Amino acid sequence: MYTFCLAGELIIQFTTRQTNILEIIQSTGPITGNQIAEKLQLSRAALRSDLAILTMSGLVGGKPKVGYFFTGQNMQNLKTTIFNTILVADVYSRSIVVAENSSVYDAIVTLFMDDVGTIFVVSANNVLEGAISRKDLLKAAMGSKNNHEMPVSIIMTRMPNIVLTTPEESVLTAAQKLLHHQVDALPVVKMIKVGDQTTFEVIGRFTKTNITRLFVQLAEK
Ligand code: ADP
């Protein structure tokens, strides 16, 4: 079975034979039904329903006297659909945060205990104030003997310089932000507006691991 699955929702499911036919059409099309049957050592009649399903899927086109051909355009649409329809909400992890007045030492302990690479720094009500990466902590640890006393607020990258994402954003856009800004993680936030003031509540984290997991899930399905 070859299945395109989208955020848990079934889109198209092909049998192994249909997948083989699709691959033959993709690599050698336009190709006639008889030629496909020959390659698969099957009768033309045995392929009729498979070819009908592939044609209906839109991935394969058929023209009399020409044969079957692969409609790359539709594949492109499918890819675009997959990447634009899967949202950060479908893949993000729980947030790992420390308070602004936590020490560098505490942040290092959190990094190990929660097995993360980036920690977000928050004030009351989980409001985002900053981010600390592994290297920020390494640098601080190398440069100071007083990690128990030094607050993370001194070493963090602070708002408004934090690159954010939201549950509603597509995974593709969030992944592009990771690459473009050369960071390992984005805080997943909910915007809170009180009067003129806008703050961001941290509700999760979006990381390279989320993308890797999604990639493997899509490939395995
Ligand atoms: P590392 O520093 O361990 O290579 P990153 O590449 O994620 O990890 O971080 C690089 C720098 O960017 C660090 O100084 C960190 O504080 C900062 N940073 C981390 N995440 C973000 C983010 N989402 N937005 C802005 N800056 C960030």
PDB file of C-alpha atoms and ligand atoms in Angstrom:
ATOM      1  CA  MET A   1       0.000   0.000   0.000  1.00  0.00           C
ATOM      2  CA  TYR A   2       1.189   3.475  -0.796  1.00  0.00           C
ATOM      3  CA  THR A   3      -0.644   6.128   1.146  1.00  0.00           C
ATOM      4  CA  PHE A   4      -0.542   9.869   1.079  1.00  0.00           C
ATOM      5  CA  CYS A   5      -1.655  10.916   4.491  1.00  0.00           C
ATOM      6  CA  LEU A   6      -2.342  14.446   5.561  1.00  0.00           C
ATOM      7  CA  ALA A   7      -2.445  15.290   9.259  1.00  0.00           C
ATOM      8  CA  GLY A   8      -4.138  11.970   9.948  1.00  0.00           C
ATOM      9  CA  GLU A   9      -6.604  12.363   7.112  1.00  0.00           C
ATOM     10  CA  LEU A  10      -6.526   9.885   4.264  1.00  0.00           C
ATOM     11  CA  ILE A  11      -6.134  11.449   0.862  1.00  0.00           C
ATOM     12  CA  ILE A  12      -5.095   8.826  -1.634  1.00  0.00           C
ATOM     13  CA  GLN A  13      -4.281   5.203  -1.078  1.00  0.00           C
ATOM     14  CA  PHE A  14      -2.659   3.146  -3.837  1.00  0.00           C
ATOM     15  CA  THR A  15      -1.967  -0.576  -3.859  1.00  0.00           C
ATOM     16  CA  THR A  16       1.557  -1.831  -4.523  1.00  0.00           C
ATOM     17  CA  ARG A  17       0.594  -2.579  -8.110  1.00  0.00           C
ATOM     18  CA  GLN A  18      -0.847   0.893  -8.627  1.00  0.00           C
ATOM     19  CA  THR A  19       2.342   2.354  -7.165  1.00  0.00           C
ATOM     20  CA  ASN A  20       4.414   0.258  -9.591  1.00  0.00           C
ATOM     21  CA  ILE A  21       2.301   1.446 -12.504  1.00  0.00           C
ATOM     22  CA  LEU A  22       2.637   5.036 -11.354  1.00  0.00           C
ATOM     23  CA  GLU A  23       6.416   4.658 -11.227  1.00  0.00           C
ATOM     24  CA  ILE A  24       6.534   3.141 -14.714  1.00  0.00           C
ATOM     25  CA  ILE A  25       4.403   5.978 -16.105  1.00  0.00           C
ATOM     26  CA  GLN A  26       6.494   8.539 -14.267  1.00  0.00           C
ATOM     27  CA  SER A  27       9.791   7.193 -15.576  1.00  0.00           C
ATOM     28  CA  THR A  28       8.825   6.108 -19.108  1.00  0.00           C
ATOM     29  CA  GLY A  29       5.545   7.805 -20.015  1.00  0.00           C
ATOM     30  CA  PRO A  30       3.819   8.431 -22.325  1.00  0.00           C
ATOM     31  CA  ILE A  31       3.324   4.705 -22.431  1.00  0.00           C
ATOM     32  CA  THR A  32       0.420   2.597 -23.657  1.00  0.00           C
ATOM     33  CA  GLY A  33      -1.611   0.240 -21.481  1.00  0.00           C
ATOM     34  CA  ASN A  34      -0.251  -2.731 -23.419  1.00  0.00           C
ATOM     35  CA  GLN A  35       3.346  -1.668 -22.826  1.00  0.00           C
ATOM     36  CA  ILE A  36       2.692  -1.266 -19.092  1.00  0.00           C
ATOM     37  CA  ALA A  37       1.047  -4.702 -19.031  1.00  0.00           C
ATOM     38  CA  GLU A  38       4.074  -6.169 -20.777  1.00  0.00           C
ATOM     39  CA  LYS A  39       6.480  -4.638 -18.277  1.00  0.00           C
ATOM     40  CA  LEU A  40       4.478  -6.048 -15.388  1.00  0.00           C
ATOM     41  CA  GLN A  41       3.875  -9.367 -17.158  1.00  0.00           C
ATOM     42  CA  LEU A  42       0.133  -8.980 -16.768  1.00  0.00           C
ATOM     43  CA  SER A  43      -2.754  -8.847 -19.188  1.00  0.00           C
ATOM     44  CA  ARG A  44      -4.045  -5.466 -20.317  1.00  0.00           C
ATOM     45  CA  ALA A  45      -7.457  -6.323 -18.875  1.00  0.00           C
ATOM     46  CA  ALA A  46      -5.952  -6.942 -15.431  1.00  0.00           C
ATOM     47  CA  LEU A  47      -4.685  -3.370 -15.381  1.00  0.00           C
ATOM     48  CA  ARG A  48      -7.924  -1.693 -16.387  1.00  0.00           C
ATOM     49  CA  SER A  49      -9.203  -0.848 -12.897  1.00  0.00           C
ATOM     50  CA  ASP A  50      -5.746   0.228 -11.657  1.00  0.00           C
ATOM     51  CA  LEU A  51      -5.321   2.600 -14.582  1.00  0.00           C
ATOM     52  CA  ALA A  52      -8.804   3.971 -13.982  1.00  0.00           C
ATOM     53  CA  ILE A  53      -7.979   4.710 -10.331  1.00  0.00           C
ATOM     54  CA  LEU A  54      -4.666   6.359 -11.234  1.00  0.00           C
ATOM     55  CA  THR A  55      -6.381   8.489 -13.856  1.00  0.00           C
ATOM     56  CA  MET A  56      -9.081   9.509 -11.403  1.00  0.00           C
ATOM     57  CA  SER A  57      -6.439  10.485  -8.847  1.00  0.00           C
ATOM     58  CA  GLY A  58      -5.244  13.147 -11.266  1.00  0.00           C
ATOM     59  CA  LEU A  59      -1.643  11.939 -11.061  1.00  0.00           C
ATOM     60  CA  VAL A  60      -1.946  10.176 -14.406  1.00  0.00           C
ATOM     61  CA  GLY A  61      -3.393  11.454 -17.668  1.00  0.00           C
ATOM     62  CA  GLY A  62      -4.382   9.332 -20.653  1.00  0.00           C
ATOM     63  CA  LYS A  63      -4.738  10.219 -24.325  1.00  0.00           C
ATOM     64  CA  PRO A  64      -5.839   7.933 -27.159  1.00  0.00           C
ATOM     65  CA  LYS A  65      -2.932   7.012 -29.454  1.00  0.00           C
ATOM     66  CA  VAL A  66      -0.467   8.611 -27.006  1.00  0.00           C
ATOM     67  CA  GLY A  67      -0.877   6.565 -23.864  1.00  0.00           C
ATOM     68  CA  TYR A  68      -0.609   7.306 -20.200  1.00  0.00           C
ATOM     69  CA  PHE A  69       1.552  10.116 -18.893  1.00  0.00           C
ATOM     70  CA  PHE A  70       2.466  11.509 -15.512  1.00  0.00           C
ATOM     71  CA  THR A  71       0.907  14.860 -14.668  1.00  0.00           C
ATOM     72  CA  GLY A  72       3.781  16.391 -12.700  1.00  0.00           C
ATOM     73  CA  GLN A  73       1.694  19.455 -12.078  1.00  0.00           C
ATOM     74  CA  ASN A  74      -0.676  17.504  -9.881  1.00  0.00           C
ATOM     75  CA  MET A  75       2.186  15.994  -7.934  1.00  0.00           C
ATOM     76  CA  GLN A  76       3.446  19.502  -7.316  1.00  0.00           C
ATOM     77  CA  ASN A  77      -0.024  20.495  -6.118  1.00  0.00           C
ATOM     78  CA  LEU A  78      -0.104  17.495  -3.832  1.00  0.00           C
ATOM     79  CA  LYS A  79       3.264  18.378  -2.331  1.00  0.00           C
ATOM     80  CA  THR A  80       2.204  21.959  -1.865  1.00  0.00           C
ATOM     81  CA  THR A  81      -1.007  20.797  -0.227  1.00  0.00           C
ATOM     82  CA  ILE A  82       0.847  18.514   2.154  1.00  0.00           C
ATOM     83  CA  PHE A  83       3.331  21.146   3.241  1.00  0.00           C
ATOM     84  CA  ASN A  84       0.857  23.974   3.493  1.00  0.00           C
ATOM     85  CA  THR A  85      -1.863  22.005   5.234  1.00  0.00           C
ATOM     86  CA  ILE A  86       0.196  20.525   8.033  1.00  0.00           C
ATOM     87  CA  LEU A  87       0.284  23.120  10.744  1.00  0.00           C
ATOM     88  CA  VAL A  88       2.610  23.825  13.631  1.00  0.00           C
ATOM     89  CA  ALA A  89      -0.368  22.788  15.807  1.00  0.00           C
ATOM     90  CA  ASP A  90      -0.033  19.235  14.446  1.00  0.00           C
ATOM     91  CA  VAL A  91       3.613  18.756  15.385  1.00  0.00           C
ATOM     92  CA  TYR A  92       4.841  21.056  18.140  1.00  0.00           C
ATOM     93  CA  SER A  93       6.249  19.916  21.497  1.00  0.00           C
ATOM     94  CA  ARG A  94       5.538  21.137  25.000  1.00  0.00           C
ATOM     95  CA  SER A  95       7.495  24.205  26.010  1.00  0.00           C
ATOM     96  CA  ILE A  96      10.441  24.121  28.378  1.00  0.00           C
ATOM     97  CA  VAL A  97      10.755  27.452  30.147  1.00  0.00           C
ATOM     98  CA  VAL A  98      12.590  29.097  33.023  1.00  0.00           C
ATOM     99  CA  ALA A  99      11.803  32.309  34.871  1.00  0.00           C
ATOM    100  CA  GLU A 100      13.821  35.447  34.156  1.00  0.00           C
ATOM    101  CA  ASN A 101      15.454  35.396  37.567  1.00  0.00           C
ATOM    102  CA  SER A 102      16.577  31.744  37.257  1.00  0.00           C
ATOM    103  CA  SER A 103      20.313  31.259  37.403  1.00  0.00           C
ATOM    104  CA  VAL A 104      22.485  30.098  34.522  1.00  0.00           C
ATOM    105  CA  TYR A 105      23.169  27.007  36.642  1.00  0.00           C
ATOM    106  CA  ASP A 106      19.426  26.223  36.872  1.00  0.00           C
ATOM    107  CA  ALA A 107      19.044  26.679  33.123  1.00  0.00           C
ATOM    108  CA  ILE A 108      21.875  24.211  32.497  1.00  0.00           C
ATOM    109  CA  VAL A 109      20.184  21.698  34.809  1.00  0.00           C
ATOM    110  CA  THR A 110      16.888  22.216  32.938  1.00  0.00           C
ATOM    111  CA  LEU A 111      18.680  21.667  29.621  1.00  0.00           C
ATOM    112  CA  PHE A 112      19.893  18.273  30.816  1.00  0.00           C
ATOM    113  CA  MET A 113      16.783  17.208  32.739  1.00  0.00           C
ATOM    114  CA  ASP A 114      14.360  18.038  29.916  1.00  0.00           C
ATOM    115  CA  ASP A 115      16.732  16.997  27.165  1.00  0.00           C
ATOM    116  CA  VAL A 116      16.273  20.137  25.060  1.00  0.00           C
ATOM    117  CA  GLY A 117      18.593  22.437  23.150  1.00  0.00           C
ATOM    118  CA  THR A 118      16.750  25.721  23.635  1.00  0.00           C
ATOM    119  CA  ILE A 119      15.006  27.080  26.710  1.00  0.00           C
ATOM    120  CA  PHE A 120      12.571  29.972  26.618  1.00  0.00           C
ATOM    121  CA  VAL A 121      12.594  32.564  29.343  1.00  0.00           C
ATOM    122  CA  VAL A 122       9.256  33.781  30.655  1.00  0.00           C
ATOM    123  CA  SER A 123       7.838  36.267  33.122  1.00  0.00           C
ATOM    124  CA  ALA A 124       4.517  35.905  34.962  1.00  0.00           C
ATOM    125  CA  ASN A 125       1.748  34.075  33.048  1.00  0.00           C
ATOM    126  CA  ASN A 126       4.274  32.436  30.725  1.00  0.00           C
ATOM    127  CA  VAL A 127       4.887  35.698  28.856  1.00  0.00           C
ATOM    128  CA  LEU A 128       7.853  35.316  26.505  1.00  0.00           C
ATOM    129  CA  GLU A 129      10.905  37.393  27.428  1.00  0.00           C
ATOM    130  CA  GLY A 130      13.814  35.592  25.794  1.00  0.00           C
ATOM    131  CA  ALA A 131      15.576  32.489  24.504  1.00  0.00           C
ATOM    132  CA  ILE A 132      18.732  30.711  25.615  1.00  0.00           C
ATOM    133  CA  SER A 133      20.543  28.198  23.438  1.00  0.00           C
ATOM    134  CA  ARG A 134      23.104  25.517  24.299  1.00  0.00           C
ATOM    135  CA  LYS A 135      25.930  27.756  23.135  1.00  0.00           C
ATOM    136  CA  ASP A 136      24.649  30.739  25.142  1.00  0.00           C
ATOM    137  CA  LEU A 137      24.945  28.539  28.246  1.00  0.00           C
ATOM    138  CA  LEU A 138      28.333  27.133  27.243  1.00  0.00           C
ATOM    139  CA  LYS A 139      29.640  30.652  26.723  1.00  0.00           C
ATOM    140  CA  ALA A 140      28.280  31.776  30.087  1.00  0.00           C
ATOM    141  CA  ALA A 141      29.701  28.709  31.828  1.00  0.00           C
ATOM    142  CA  MET A 142      33.148  29.282  30.324  1.00  0.00           C
ATOM    143  CA  GLY A 143      33.166  32.993  31.073  1.00  0.00           C
ATOM    144  CA  SER A 144      32.002  33.005  34.680  1.00  0.00           C
ATOM    145  CA  LYS A 145      32.640  31.053  37.844  1.00  0.00           C
ATOM    146  CA  ASN A 146      29.451  32.312  39.410  1.00  0.00           C
ATOM    147  CA  ASN A 147      26.735  30.494  37.487  1.00  0.00           C
ATOM    148  CA  HIS A 148      24.607  30.083  40.591  1.00  0.00           C
ATOM    149  CA  GLU A 149      24.337  33.858  40.928  1.00  0.00           C
ATOM    150  CA  MET A 150      24.131  34.977  37.315  1.00  0.00           C
ATOM    151  CA  PRO A 151      20.490  35.342  36.104  1.00  0.00           C
ATOM    152  CA  VAL A 152      19.597  34.018  32.667  1.00  0.00           C
ATOM    153  CA  SER A 153      18.218  37.425  31.722  1.00  0.00           C
ATOM    154  CA  ILE A 154      21.835  38.624  31.339  1.00  0.00           C
ATOM    155  CA  ILE A 155      22.733  36.066  28.674  1.00  0.00           C
ATOM    156  CA  MET A 156      19.443  35.463  26.852  1.00  0.00           C
ATOM    157  CA  THR A 157      18.462  36.780  23.446  1.00  0.00           C
ATOM    158  CA  ARG A 158      15.552  39.004  24.341  1.00  0.00           C
ATOM    159  CA  MET A 159      12.278  40.203  22.911  1.00  0.00           C
ATOM    160  CA  PRO A 160      11.534  41.702  20.443  1.00  0.00           C
ATOM    161  CA  ASN A 161      14.372  39.812  18.742  1.00  0.00           C
ATOM    162  CA  ILE A 162      12.839  36.386  19.186  1.00  0.00           C
ATOM    163  CA  VAL A 163      11.515  34.678  16.056  1.00  0.00           C
ATOM    164  CA  LEU A 164       8.081  33.238  16.841  1.00  0.00           C
ATOM    165  CA  THR A 165       5.558  30.853  15.424  1.00  0.00           C
ATOM    166  CA  THR A 166       1.897  30.142  16.158  1.00  0.00           C
ATOM    167  CA  PRO A 167      -0.188  26.932  16.057  1.00  0.00           C
ATOM    168  CA  GLU A 168      -1.980  28.260  12.958  1.00  0.00           C
ATOM    169  CA  GLU A 169       1.208  28.735  10.951  1.00  0.00           C
ATOM    170  CA  SER A 170       2.127  26.084   8.352  1.00  0.00           C
ATOM    171  CA  VAL A 171       5.038  23.801   9.169  1.00  0.00           C
ATOM    172  CA  LEU A 172       6.646  24.938   5.916  1.00  0.00           C
ATOM    173  CA  THR A 173       6.648  28.610   6.948  1.00  0.00           C
ATOM    174  CA  ALA A 174       7.934  27.793  10.440  1.00  0.00           C
ATOM    175  CA  ALA A 175      10.678  25.570   8.982  1.00  0.00           C
ATOM    176  CA  GLN A 176      11.681  28.385   6.623  1.00  0.00           C
ATOM    177  CA  LYS A 177      12.000  30.694   9.658  1.00  0.00           C
ATOM    178  CA  LEU A 178      14.343  28.201  11.377  1.00  0.00           C
ATOM    179  CA  LEU A 179      16.552  28.083   8.307  1.00  0.00           C
ATOM    180  CA  HIS A 180      16.432  31.776   7.528  1.00  0.00           C
ATOM    181  CA  HIS A 181      17.247  32.885  11.091  1.00  0.00           C
ATOM    182  CA  GLN A 182      19.666  30.010  11.729  1.00  0.00           C
ATOM    183  CA  VAL A 183      18.100  28.927  15.015  1.00  0.00           C
ATOM    184  CA  ASP A 184      17.178  25.481  16.304  1.00  0.00           C
ATOM    185  CA  ALA A 185      13.811  26.258  17.876  1.00  0.00           C
ATOM    186  CA  LEU A 186      10.915  28.710  17.789  1.00  0.00           C
ATOM    187  CA  PRO A 187       8.563  29.379  20.677  1.00  0.00           C
ATOM    188  CA  VAL A 188       4.960  28.565  19.771  1.00  0.00           C
ATOM    189  CA  VAL A 189       2.966  31.504  21.104  1.00  0.00           C
ATOM    190  CA  LYS A 190      -0.490  32.883  21.601  1.00  0.00           C
ATOM    191  CA  MET A 191      -0.796  36.631  21.146  1.00  0.00           C
ATOM    192  CA  ILE A 192      -2.277  38.458  24.134  1.00  0.00           C
ATOM    193  CA  LYS A 193      -3.492  42.015  23.645  1.00  0.00           C
ATOM    194  CA  VAL A 194      -4.263  44.172  26.649  1.00  0.00           C
ATOM    195  CA  GLY A 195      -5.053  47.750  25.631  1.00  0.00           C
ATOM    196  CA  ASP A 196      -2.114  48.962  23.541  1.00  0.00           C
ATOM    197  CA  GLN A 197       0.186  46.284  24.840  1.00  0.00           C
ATOM    198  CA  THR A 198       0.874  43.051  22.973  1.00  0.00           C
ATOM    199  CA  THR A 199       2.582  40.151  24.695  1.00  0.00           C
ATOM    200  CA  PHE A 200       3.121  36.540  23.688  1.00  0.00           C
ATOM    201  CA  GLU A 201       2.256  33.610  25.898  1.00  0.00           C
ATOM    202  CA  VAL A 202       4.526  30.608  25.333  1.00  0.00           C
ATOM    203  CA  ILE A 203       2.442  27.486  24.711  1.00  0.00           C
ATOM    204  CA  GLY A 204       5.014  25.191  23.119  1.00  0.00           C
ATOM    205  CA  ARG A 205       8.175  24.841  21.088  1.00  0.00           C
ATOM    206  CA  PHE A 206       8.738  24.045  17.423  1.00  0.00           C
ATOM    207  CA  THR A 207      12.098  22.433  16.703  1.00  0.00           C
ATOM    208  CA  LYS A 208      14.125  20.692  14.041  1.00  0.00           C
ATOM    209  CA  THR A 209      13.169  17.412  15.745  1.00  0.00           C
ATOM    210  CA  ASN A 210       9.479  18.090  15.005  1.00  0.00           C
ATOM    211  CA  ILE A 211      10.323  18.441  11.326  1.00  0.00           C
ATOM    212  CA  THR A 212      12.482  15.319  11.287  1.00  0.00           C
ATOM    213  CA  ARG A 213       9.701  13.325  12.964  1.00  0.00           C
ATOM    214  CA  LEU A 214       7.115  14.584  10.474  1.00  0.00           C
ATOM    215  CA  PHE A 215       9.427  13.794   7.566  1.00  0.00           C
ATOM    216  CA  VAL A 216       9.881  10.210   8.756  1.00  0.00           C
ATOM    217  CA  GLN A 217       6.144   9.766   9.426  1.00  0.00           C
ATOM    218  CA  LEU A 218       5.233  10.969   5.942  1.00  0.00           C
ATOM    219  CA  ALA A 219       7.869   8.731   4.371  1.00  0.00           C
ATOM    220  CA  GLU A 220       6.812   5.666   6.385  1.00  0.00           C
ATOM    221  CA  LYS A 221       3.147   6.149   5.618  1.00  0.00           C
TER     222      LYS A 221
HETATM  223  P1  ADP B   1      23.240  27.381  19.348  1.00  0.00           P
HETATM  224  O1  ADP B   1      23.583  28.761  19.838  1.00  0.00           O
HETATM  225  O2  ADP B   1      23.384  26.330  20.425  1.00  0.00           O
HETATM  226  O3  ADP B   1      23.899  27.025  18.045  1.00  0.00           O
HETATM  227  P2  ADP B   1      20.802  28.350  18.066  1.00  0.00           P
HETATM  228  O4  ADP B   1      21.398  28.329  16.701  1.00  0.00           O
HETATM  229  O5  ADP B   1      19.378  27.921  18.212  1.00  0.00           O
HETATM  230  O6  ADP B   1      21.637  27.417  19.039  1.00  0.00           O
HETATM  231  O7  ADP B   1      20.921  29.811  18.670  1.00  0.00           O
HETATM  232  C1  ADP B   1      21.730  30.815  18.130  1.00  0.00           C
HETATM  233  C2  ADP B   1      21.461  32.133  18.846  1.00  0.00           C
HETATM  234  O8  ADP B   1      20.132  32.544  18.571  1.00  0.00           O
HETATM  235  C3  ADP B   1      21.572  32.053  20.370  1.00  0.00           C
HETATM  236  O9  ADP B   1      22.276  33.178  20.841  1.00  0.00           O
HETATM  237  C4  ADP B   1      20.131  32.064  20.879  1.00  0.00           C
HETATM  238  O10 ADP B   1      19.976  32.812  22.077  1.00  0.00           O
HETATM  239  C5  ADP B   1      19.381  32.733  19.758  1.00  0.00           C
HETATM  240  N1  ADP B   1      18.053  32.137  19.528  1.00  0.00           N
HETATM  241  C6  ADP B   1      17.640  30.875  19.771  1.00  0.00           C
HETATM  242  N2  ADP B   1      16.370  30.686  19.399  1.00  0.00           N
HETATM  243  C7  ADP B   1      15.943  31.880  18.905  1.00  0.00           C
HETATM  244  C8  ADP B   1      14.713  32.352  18.333  1.00  0.00           C
HETATM  245  N3  ADP B   1      13.636  31.573  18.206  1.00  0.00           N
HETATM  246  N4  ADP B   1      14.668  33.635  17.921  1.00  0.00           N
HETATM  247  C9  ADP B   1      15.741  34.458  18.034  1.00  0.00           C
HETATM  248  N5  ADP B   1      16.920  34.075  18.549  1.00  0.00           N
HETATM  249  C10 ADP B   1      17.026  32.806  18.979  1.00  0.00           C
END
